[in-house]
PDB file of C-alpha atoms in Angstrom:
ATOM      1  CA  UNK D   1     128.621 122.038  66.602  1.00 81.00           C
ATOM      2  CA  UNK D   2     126.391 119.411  65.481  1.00 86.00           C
ATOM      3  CA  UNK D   3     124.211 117.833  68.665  1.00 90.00           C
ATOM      4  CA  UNK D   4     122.604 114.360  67.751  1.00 88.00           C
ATOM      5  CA  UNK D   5     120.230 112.518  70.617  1.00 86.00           C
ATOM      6  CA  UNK D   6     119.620 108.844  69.548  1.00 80.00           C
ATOM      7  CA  UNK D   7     121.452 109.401  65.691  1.00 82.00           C
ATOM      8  CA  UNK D   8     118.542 112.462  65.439  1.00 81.00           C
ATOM      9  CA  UNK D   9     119.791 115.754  64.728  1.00 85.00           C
ATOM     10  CA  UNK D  10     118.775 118.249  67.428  1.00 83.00           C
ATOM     11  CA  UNK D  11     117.152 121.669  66.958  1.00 79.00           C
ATOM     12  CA  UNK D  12     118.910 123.777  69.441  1.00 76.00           C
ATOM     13  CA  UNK D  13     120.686 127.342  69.020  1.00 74.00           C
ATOM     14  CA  UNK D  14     123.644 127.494  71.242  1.00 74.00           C
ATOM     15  CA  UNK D  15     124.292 131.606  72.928  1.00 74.00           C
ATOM     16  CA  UNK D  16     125.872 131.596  76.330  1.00 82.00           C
ATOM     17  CA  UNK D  17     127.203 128.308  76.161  1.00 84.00           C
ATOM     18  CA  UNK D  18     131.161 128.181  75.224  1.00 87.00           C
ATOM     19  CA  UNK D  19     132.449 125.225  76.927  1.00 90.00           C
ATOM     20  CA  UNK D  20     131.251 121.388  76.723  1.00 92.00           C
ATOM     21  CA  UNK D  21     130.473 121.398  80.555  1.00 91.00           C
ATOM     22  CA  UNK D  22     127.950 124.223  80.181  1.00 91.00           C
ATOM     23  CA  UNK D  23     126.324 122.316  77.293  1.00 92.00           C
ATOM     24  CA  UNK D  24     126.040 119.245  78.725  1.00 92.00           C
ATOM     25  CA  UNK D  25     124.390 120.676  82.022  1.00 91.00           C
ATOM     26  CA  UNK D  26     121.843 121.792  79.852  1.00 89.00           C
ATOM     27  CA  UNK D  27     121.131 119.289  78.015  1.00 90.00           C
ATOM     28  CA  UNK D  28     121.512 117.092  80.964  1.00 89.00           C
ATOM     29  CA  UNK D  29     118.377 119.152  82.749  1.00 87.00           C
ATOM     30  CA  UNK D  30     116.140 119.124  79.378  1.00 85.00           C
ATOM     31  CA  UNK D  31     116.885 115.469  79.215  1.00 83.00           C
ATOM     32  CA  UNK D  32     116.016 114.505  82.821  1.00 80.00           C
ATOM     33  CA  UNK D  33     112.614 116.723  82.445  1.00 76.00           C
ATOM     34  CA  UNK D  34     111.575 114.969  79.574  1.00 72.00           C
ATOM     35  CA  UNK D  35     112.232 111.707  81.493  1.00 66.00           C
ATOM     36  CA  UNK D  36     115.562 110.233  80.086  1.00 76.00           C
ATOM     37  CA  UNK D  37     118.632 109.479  80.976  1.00 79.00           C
ATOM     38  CA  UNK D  38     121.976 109.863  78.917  1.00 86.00           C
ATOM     39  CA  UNK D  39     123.769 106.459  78.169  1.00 83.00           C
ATOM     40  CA  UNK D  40     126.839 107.041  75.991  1.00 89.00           C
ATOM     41  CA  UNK D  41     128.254 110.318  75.015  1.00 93.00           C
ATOM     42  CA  UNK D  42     130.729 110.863  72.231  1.00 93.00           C
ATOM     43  CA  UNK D  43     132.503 113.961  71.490  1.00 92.00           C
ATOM     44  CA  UNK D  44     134.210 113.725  68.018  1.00 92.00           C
ATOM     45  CA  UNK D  45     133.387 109.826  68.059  1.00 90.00           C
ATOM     46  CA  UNK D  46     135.783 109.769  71.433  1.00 91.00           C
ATOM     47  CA  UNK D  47     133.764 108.659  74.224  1.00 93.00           C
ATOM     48  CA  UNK D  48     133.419 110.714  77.664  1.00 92.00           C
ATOM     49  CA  UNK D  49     131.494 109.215  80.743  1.00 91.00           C
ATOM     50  CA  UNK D  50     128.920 111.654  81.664  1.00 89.00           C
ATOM     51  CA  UNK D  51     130.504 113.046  84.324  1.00 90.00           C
ATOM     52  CA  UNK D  52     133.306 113.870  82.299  1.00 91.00           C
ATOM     53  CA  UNK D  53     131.029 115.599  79.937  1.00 91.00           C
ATOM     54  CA  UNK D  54     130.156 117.682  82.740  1.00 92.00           C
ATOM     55  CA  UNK D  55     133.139 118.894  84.286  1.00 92.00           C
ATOM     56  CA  UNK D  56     135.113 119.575  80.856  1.00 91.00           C
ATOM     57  CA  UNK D  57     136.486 122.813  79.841  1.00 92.00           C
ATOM     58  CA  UNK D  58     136.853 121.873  76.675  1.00 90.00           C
ATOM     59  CA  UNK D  59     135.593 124.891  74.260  1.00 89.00           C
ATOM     60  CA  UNK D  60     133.230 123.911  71.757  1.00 87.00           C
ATOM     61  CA  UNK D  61     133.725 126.030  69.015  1.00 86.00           C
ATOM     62  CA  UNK D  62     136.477 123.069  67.789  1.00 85.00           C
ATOM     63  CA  UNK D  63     134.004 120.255  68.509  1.00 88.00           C
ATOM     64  CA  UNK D  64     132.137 119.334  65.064  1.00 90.00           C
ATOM     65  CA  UNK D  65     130.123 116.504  66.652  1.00 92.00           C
ATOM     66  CA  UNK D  66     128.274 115.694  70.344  1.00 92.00           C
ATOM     67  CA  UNK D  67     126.193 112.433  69.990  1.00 92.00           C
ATOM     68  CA  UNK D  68     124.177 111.517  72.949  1.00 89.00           C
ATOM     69  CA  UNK D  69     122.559 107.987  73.239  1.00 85.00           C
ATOM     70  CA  UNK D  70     119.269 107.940  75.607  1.00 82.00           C
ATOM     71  CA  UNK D  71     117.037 106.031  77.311  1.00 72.00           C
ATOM     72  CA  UNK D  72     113.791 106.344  78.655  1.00 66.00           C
ATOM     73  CA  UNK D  73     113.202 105.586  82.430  1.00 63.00           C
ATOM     74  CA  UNK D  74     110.309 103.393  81.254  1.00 63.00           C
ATOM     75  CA  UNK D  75     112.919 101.480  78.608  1.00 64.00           C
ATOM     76  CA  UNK D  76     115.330 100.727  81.635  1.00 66.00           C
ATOM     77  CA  UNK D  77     112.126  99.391  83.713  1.00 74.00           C
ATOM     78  CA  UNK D  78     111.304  97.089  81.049  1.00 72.00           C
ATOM     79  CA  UNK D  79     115.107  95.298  82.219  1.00 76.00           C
ATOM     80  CA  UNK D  80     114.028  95.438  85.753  1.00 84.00           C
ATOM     81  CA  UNK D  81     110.511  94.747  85.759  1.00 86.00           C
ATOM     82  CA  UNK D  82     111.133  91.117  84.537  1.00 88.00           C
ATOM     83  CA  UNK D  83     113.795  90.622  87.128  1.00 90.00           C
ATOM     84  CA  UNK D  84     111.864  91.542  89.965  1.00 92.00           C
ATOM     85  CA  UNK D  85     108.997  89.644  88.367  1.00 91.00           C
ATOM     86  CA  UNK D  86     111.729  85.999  88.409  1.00 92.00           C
ATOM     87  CA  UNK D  87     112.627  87.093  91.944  1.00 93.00           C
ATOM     88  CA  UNK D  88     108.875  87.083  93.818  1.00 93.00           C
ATOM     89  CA  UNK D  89     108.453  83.661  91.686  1.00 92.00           C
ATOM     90  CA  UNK D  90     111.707  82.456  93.053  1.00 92.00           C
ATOM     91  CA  UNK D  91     111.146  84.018  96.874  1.00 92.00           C
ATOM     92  CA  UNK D  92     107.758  82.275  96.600  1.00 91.00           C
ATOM     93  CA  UNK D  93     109.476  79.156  95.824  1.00 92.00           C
ATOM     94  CA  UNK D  94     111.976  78.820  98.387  1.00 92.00           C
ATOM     95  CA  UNK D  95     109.291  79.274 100.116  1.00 92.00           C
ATOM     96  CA  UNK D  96     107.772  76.067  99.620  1.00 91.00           C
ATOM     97  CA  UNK D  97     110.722  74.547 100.428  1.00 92.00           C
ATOM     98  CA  UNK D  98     109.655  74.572 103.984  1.00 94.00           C
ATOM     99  CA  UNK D  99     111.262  76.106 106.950  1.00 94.00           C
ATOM    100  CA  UNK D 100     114.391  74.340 107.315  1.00 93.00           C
ATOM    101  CA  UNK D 101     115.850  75.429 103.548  1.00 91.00           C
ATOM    102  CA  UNK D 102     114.164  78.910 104.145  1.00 94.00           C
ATOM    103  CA  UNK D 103     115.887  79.609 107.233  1.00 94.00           C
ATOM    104  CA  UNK D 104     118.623  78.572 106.109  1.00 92.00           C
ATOM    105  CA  UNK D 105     119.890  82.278 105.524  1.00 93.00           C
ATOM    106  CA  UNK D 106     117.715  84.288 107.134  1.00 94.00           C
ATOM    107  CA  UNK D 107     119.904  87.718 106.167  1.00 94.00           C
ATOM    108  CA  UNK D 108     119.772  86.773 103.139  1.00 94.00           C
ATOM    109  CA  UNK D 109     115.533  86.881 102.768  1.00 95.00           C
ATOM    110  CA  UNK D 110     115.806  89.856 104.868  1.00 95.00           C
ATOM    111  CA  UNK D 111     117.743  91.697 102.318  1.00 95.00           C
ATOM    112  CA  UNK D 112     115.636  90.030  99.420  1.00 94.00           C
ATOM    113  CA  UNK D 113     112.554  91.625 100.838  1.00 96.00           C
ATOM    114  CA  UNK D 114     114.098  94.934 101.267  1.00 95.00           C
ATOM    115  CA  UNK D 115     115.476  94.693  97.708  1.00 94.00           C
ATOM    116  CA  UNK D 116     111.497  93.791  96.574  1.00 95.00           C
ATOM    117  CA  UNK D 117     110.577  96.767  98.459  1.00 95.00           C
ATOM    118  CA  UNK D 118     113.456  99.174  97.259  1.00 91.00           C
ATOM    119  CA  UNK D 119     112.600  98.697  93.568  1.00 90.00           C
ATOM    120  CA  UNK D 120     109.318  98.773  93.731  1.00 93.00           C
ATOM    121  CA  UNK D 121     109.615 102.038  95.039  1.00 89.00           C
ATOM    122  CA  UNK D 122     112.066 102.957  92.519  1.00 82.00           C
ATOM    123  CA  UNK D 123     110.049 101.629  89.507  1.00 86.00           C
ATOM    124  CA  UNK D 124     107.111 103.991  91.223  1.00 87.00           C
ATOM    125  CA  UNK D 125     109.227 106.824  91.368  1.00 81.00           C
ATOM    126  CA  UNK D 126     110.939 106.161  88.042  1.00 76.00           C
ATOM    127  CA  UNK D 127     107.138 106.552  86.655  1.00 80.00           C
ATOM    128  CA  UNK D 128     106.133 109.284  88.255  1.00 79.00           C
ATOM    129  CA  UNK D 129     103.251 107.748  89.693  1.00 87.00           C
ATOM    130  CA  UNK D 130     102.301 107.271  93.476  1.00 90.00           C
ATOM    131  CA  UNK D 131     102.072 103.971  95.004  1.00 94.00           C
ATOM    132  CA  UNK D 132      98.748 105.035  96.402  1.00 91.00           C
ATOM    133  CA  UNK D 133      97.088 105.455  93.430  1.00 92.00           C
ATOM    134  CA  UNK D 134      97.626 101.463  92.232  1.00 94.00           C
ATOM    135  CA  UNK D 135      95.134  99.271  93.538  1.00 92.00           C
ATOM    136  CA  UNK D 136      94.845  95.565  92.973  1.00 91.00           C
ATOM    137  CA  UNK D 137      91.042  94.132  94.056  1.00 89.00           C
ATOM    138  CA  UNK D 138      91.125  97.097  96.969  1.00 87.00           C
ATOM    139  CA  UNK D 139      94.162  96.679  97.860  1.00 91.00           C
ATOM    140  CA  UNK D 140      96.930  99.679  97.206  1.00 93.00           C
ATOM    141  CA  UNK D 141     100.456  99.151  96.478  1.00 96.00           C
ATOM    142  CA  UNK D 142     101.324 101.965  99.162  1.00 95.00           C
ATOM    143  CA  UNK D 143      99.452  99.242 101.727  1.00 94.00           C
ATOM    144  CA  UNK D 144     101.464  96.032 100.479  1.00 96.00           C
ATOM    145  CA  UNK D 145     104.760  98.314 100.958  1.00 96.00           C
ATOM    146  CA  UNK D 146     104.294  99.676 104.048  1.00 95.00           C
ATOM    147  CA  UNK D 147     103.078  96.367 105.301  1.00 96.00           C
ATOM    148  CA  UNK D 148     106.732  95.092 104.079  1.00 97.00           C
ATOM    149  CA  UNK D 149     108.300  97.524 105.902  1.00 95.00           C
ATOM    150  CA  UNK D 150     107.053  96.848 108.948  1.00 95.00           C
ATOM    151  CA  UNK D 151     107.715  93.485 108.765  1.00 96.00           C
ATOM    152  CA  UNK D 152     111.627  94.163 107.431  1.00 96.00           C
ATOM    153  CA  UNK D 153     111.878  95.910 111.111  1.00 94.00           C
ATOM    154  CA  UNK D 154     109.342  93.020 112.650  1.00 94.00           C
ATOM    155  CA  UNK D 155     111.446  89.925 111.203  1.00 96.00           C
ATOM    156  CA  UNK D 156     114.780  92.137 112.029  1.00 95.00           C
ATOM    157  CA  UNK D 157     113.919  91.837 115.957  1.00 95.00           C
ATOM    158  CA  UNK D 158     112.651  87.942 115.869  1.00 94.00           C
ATOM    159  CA  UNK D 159     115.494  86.945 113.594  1.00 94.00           C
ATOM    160  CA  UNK D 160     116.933  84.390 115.633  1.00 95.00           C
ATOM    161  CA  UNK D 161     113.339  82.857 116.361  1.00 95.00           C
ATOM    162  CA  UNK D 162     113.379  80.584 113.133  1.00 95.00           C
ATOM    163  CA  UNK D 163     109.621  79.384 113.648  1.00 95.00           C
ATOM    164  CA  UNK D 164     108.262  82.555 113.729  1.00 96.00           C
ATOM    165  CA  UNK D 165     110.622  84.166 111.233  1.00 96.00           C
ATOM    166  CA  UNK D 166     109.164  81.181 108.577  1.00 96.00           C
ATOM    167  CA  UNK D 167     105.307  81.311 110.073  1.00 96.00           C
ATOM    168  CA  UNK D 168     105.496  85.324 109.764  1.00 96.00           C
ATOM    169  CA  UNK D 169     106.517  84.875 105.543  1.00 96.00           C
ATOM    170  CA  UNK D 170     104.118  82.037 105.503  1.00 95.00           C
ATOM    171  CA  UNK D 171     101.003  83.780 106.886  1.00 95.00           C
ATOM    172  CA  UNK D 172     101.945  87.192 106.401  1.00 94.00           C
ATOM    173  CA  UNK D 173     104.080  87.834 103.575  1.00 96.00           C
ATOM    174  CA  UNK D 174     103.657  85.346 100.790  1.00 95.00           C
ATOM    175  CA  UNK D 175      99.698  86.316 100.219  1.00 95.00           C
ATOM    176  CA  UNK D 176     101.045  89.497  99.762  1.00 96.00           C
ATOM    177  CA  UNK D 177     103.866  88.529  97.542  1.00 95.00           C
ATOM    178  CA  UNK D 178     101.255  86.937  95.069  1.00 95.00           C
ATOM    179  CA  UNK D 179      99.259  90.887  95.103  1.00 95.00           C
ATOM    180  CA  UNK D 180     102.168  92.834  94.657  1.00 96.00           C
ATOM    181  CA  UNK D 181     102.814  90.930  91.438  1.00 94.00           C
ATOM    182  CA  UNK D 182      99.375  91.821  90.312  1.00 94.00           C
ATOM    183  CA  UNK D 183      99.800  95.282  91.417  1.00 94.00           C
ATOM    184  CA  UNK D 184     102.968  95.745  89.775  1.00 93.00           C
ATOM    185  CA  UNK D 185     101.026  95.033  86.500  1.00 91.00           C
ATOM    186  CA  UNK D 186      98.408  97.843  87.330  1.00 90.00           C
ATOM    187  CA  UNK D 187     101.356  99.894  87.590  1.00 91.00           C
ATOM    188  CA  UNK D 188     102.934  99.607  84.173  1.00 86.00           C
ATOM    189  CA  UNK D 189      99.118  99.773  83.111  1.00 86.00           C
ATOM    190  CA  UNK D 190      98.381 103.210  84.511  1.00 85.00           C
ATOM    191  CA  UNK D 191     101.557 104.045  82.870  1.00 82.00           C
ATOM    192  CA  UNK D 192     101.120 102.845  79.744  1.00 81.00           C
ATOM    193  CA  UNK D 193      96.929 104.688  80.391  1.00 80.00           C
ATOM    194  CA  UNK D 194      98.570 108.284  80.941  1.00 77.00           C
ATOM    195  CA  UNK D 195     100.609 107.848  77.594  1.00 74.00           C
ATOM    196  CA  UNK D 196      97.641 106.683  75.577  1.00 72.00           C
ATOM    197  CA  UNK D 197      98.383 103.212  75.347  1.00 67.00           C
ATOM    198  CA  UNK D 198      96.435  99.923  75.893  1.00 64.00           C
ATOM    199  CA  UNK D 199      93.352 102.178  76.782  1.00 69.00           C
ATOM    200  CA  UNK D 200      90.732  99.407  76.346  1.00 74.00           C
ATOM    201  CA  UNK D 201      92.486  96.622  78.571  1.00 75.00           C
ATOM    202  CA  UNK D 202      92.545  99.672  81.668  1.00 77.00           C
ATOM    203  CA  UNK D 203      89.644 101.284  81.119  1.00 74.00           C
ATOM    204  CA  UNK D 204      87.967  97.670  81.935  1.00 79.00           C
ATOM    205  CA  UNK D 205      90.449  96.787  84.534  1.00 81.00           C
ATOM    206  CA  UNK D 206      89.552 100.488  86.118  1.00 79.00           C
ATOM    207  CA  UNK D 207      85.552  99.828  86.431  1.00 80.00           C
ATOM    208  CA  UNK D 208      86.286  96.222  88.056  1.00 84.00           C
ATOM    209  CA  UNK D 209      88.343  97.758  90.495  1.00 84.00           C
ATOM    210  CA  UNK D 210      85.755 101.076  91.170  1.00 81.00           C
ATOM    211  CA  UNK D 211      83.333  98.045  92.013  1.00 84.00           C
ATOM    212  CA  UNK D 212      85.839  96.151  94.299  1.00 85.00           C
ATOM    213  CA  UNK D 213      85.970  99.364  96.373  1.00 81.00           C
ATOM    214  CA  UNK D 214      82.898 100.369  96.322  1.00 80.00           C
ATOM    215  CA  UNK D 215      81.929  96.723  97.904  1.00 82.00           C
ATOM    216  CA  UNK D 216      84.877  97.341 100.340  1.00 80.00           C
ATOM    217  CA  UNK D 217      83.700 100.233 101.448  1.00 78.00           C
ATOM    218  CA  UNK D 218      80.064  99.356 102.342  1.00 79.00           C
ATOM    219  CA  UNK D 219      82.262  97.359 105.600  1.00 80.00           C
ATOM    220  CA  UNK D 220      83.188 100.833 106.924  1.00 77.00           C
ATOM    221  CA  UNK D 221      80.517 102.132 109.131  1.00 78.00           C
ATOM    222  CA  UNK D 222      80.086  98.290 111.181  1.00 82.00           C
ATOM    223  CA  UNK D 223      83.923  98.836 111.217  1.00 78.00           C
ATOM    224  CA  UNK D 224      83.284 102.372 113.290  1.00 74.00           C
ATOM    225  CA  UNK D 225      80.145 100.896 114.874  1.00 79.00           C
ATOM    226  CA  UNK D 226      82.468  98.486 116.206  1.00 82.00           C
ATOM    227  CA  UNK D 227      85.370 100.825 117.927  1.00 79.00           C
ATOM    228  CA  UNK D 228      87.820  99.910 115.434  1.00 83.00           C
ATOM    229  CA  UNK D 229      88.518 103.420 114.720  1.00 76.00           C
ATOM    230  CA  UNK D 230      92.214 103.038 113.387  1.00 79.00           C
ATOM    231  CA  UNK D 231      91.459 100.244 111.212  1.00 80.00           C
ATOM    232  CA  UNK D 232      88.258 102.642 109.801  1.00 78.00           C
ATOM    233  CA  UNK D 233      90.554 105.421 109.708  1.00 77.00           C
ATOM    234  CA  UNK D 234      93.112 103.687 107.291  1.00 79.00           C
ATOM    235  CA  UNK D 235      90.955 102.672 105.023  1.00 80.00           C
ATOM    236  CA  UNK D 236      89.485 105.922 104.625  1.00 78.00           C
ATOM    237  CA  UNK D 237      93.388 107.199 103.909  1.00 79.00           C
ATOM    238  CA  UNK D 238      93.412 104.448 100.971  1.00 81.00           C
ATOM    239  CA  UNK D 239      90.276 105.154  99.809  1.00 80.00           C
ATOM    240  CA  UNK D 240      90.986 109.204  99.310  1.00 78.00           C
ATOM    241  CA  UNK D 241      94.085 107.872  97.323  1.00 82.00           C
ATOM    242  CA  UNK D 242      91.879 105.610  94.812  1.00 83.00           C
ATOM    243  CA  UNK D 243      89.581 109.019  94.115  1.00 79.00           C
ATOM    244  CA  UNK D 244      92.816 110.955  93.626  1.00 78.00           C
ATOM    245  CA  UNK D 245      93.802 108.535  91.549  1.00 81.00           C
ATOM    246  CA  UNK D 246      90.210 107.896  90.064  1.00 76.00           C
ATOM    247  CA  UNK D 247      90.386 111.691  89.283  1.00 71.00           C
ATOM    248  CA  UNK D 248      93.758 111.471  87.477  1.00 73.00           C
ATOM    249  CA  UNK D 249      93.020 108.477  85.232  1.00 73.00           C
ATOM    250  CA  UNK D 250      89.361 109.614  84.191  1.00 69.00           C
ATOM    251  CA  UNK D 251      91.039 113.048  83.371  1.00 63.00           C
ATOM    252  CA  UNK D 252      93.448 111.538  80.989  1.00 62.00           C
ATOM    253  CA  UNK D 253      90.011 108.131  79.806  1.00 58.00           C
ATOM    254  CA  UNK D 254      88.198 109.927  76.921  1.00 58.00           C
ATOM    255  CA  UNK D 255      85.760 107.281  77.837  1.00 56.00           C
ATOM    256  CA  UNK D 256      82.500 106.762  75.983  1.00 60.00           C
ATOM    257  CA  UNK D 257      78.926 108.232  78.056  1.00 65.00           C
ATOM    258  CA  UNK D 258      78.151 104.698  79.071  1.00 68.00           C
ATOM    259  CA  UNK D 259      81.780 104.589  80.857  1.00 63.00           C
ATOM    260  CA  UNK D 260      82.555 107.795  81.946  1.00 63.00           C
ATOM    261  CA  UNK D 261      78.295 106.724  83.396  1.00 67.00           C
ATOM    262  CA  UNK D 262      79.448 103.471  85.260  1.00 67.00           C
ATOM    263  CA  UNK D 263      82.536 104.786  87.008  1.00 62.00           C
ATOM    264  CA  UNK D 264      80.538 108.323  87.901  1.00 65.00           C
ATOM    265  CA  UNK D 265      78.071 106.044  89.371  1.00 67.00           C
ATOM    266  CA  UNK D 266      80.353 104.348  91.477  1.00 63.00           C
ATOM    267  CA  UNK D 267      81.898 107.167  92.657  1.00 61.00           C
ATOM    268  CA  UNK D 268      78.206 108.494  93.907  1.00 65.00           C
ATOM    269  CA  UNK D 269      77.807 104.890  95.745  1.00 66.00           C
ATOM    270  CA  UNK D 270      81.366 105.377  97.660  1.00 62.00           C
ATOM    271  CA  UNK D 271      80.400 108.838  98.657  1.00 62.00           C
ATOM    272  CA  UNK D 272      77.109 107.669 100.152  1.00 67.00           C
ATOM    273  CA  UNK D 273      79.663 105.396 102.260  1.00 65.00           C
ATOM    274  CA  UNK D 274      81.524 108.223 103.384  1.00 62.00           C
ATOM    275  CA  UNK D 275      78.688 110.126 104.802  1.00 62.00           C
ATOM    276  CA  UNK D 276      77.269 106.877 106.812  1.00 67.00           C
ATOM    277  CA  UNK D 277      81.274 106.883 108.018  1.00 62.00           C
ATOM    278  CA  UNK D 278      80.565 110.168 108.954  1.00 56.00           C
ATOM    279  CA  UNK D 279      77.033 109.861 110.720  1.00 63.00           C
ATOM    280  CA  UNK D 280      78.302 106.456 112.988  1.00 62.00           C
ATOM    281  CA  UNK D 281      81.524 108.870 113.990  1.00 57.00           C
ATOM    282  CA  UNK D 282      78.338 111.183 115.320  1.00 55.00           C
ATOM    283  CA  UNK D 283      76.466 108.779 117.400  1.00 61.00           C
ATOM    284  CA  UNK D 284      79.744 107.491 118.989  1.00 56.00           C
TER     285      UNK D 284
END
């Protein structure tokens, strides 16, 4: 039996495997860990839904051809990405319509935010990367999220207050709206970084963000100092997710001395931060 992914001819010696069920379940798993997914399946140029493919008992010793058409999670992002891209710009603009039009349906922005959130995550997932490695100007995609959340259950329990159901998107989400656009393009980016592509554009986009933290971060000991423990111990939670993910991405840079110099250096600076954190938690 001839197996072709994508018109290609695949290299694969069939043993064990007598029926088309069995074969599909492995190619289903080799597929999956390479990140794809199947599309179409033909068997003989007839065409079988997947789960079909997987349940049949058909013996394969008669079958002369299996074609398998594939995508790649990243290919069916590209279809989502600009959809989700056309729906902040649209939230934002009903938005500006001002309270009366927004309000209109509040259920309805409800569910749009927890469709924002949903995909997000799924586009995150989908890549394999963690939403608290993505950072926008010191600000993680994990934090814009979980911020969301709350306010899905916030804007749940005030949803018949219409003032402060339009005040709470005004002042609280649409800011945020705006960053998780930006941080859904950091996203793609450290994507498109792990694969080897668009190096230059990250690499440059990675030291401006190193120097937005480390600025952050010289706020953390007035923020102890102060009693606002919580608030100090949060950002110290985001901050051990941008050296995780500092770790990762310089791993995979190749950068010149100079670079690999500039972000090292950084990196010094925010640990000098963490041990004044750790000498005002002493005094208290």
């Amino acid at each position: 039996m001839n197996i072709l992914v994508n018109g290609k001819a695949l290299e694969v010696t069939l043993e064990k495997e007598k029926v088309l069920k069995e074969v599909m379940q492995s190619l289903e798993r080799w597929i999956k860990e390479e990140n794809f997914e199947i599309q179409d399946i033909k068997l003989d140029g007839k065409t079988l839904s997947l789960e079909e493919a997987l349940n049949s008992e058909e013996e394969i010793k008669g079958v002369k051809t299996l074609e398998l058409l594939v995508s790649g999670f990243a290919e069916q992002i590209e279809e989502v990405y600009p959809s989700l891209k056309a729906y902040l710009a649209r939230f934002r603009e009903v938005l500006g319509e001002g309270q009366e039009a927004f309000v209109a349906d509040k259920r309805q922005k409800i569910e749009g935010l927890t469709w924002i959130v949903d995909t997000t995550g799924l586009i995150a997932k989908s890549l394999g990367i963690s939403t608290r490695y993505v950072f926008h100007n010191g600000r993680s995609l994990e934090e814009i999220l979980n911020f969301f959340d709350f306010s899905l259950s916030n804007l749940t329990q005030n949803i018949h207050d219409s003032q402060f159901f339009y005040q709470y998107f005004v002042e609280g989400i649409a800011s945020r709206l705006v960053i998780l656009e930006s941080l859904l393009d950091k996203l793609l980016g450290f994507y498109n970084f792990l694969l080897g592509d668009q190096q230059e554009a990250f690499k440059a986009s990675l030291q401006e963000e190193a120097k937005a933290m480390q600025e952050l971060m010289a706020n953390l000991p007035g923020l102890v100092q102060d009693g606002r423990d919580q608030d100090a111990l949060a950002f110290i939670q985001k901050m051990m997710g941008f050296f995780e993910s500092l770790s990762l991405l310089l791993s995979h840079a190749g950068l010149d001395e100079k670079a690999n110099n500039c972000l090292f250096g950084y990196k010094s600076e925010l640990v000098k931060v963490f041990e004044e954190i750790y000498e005002a938690f002493k005094t208290q």
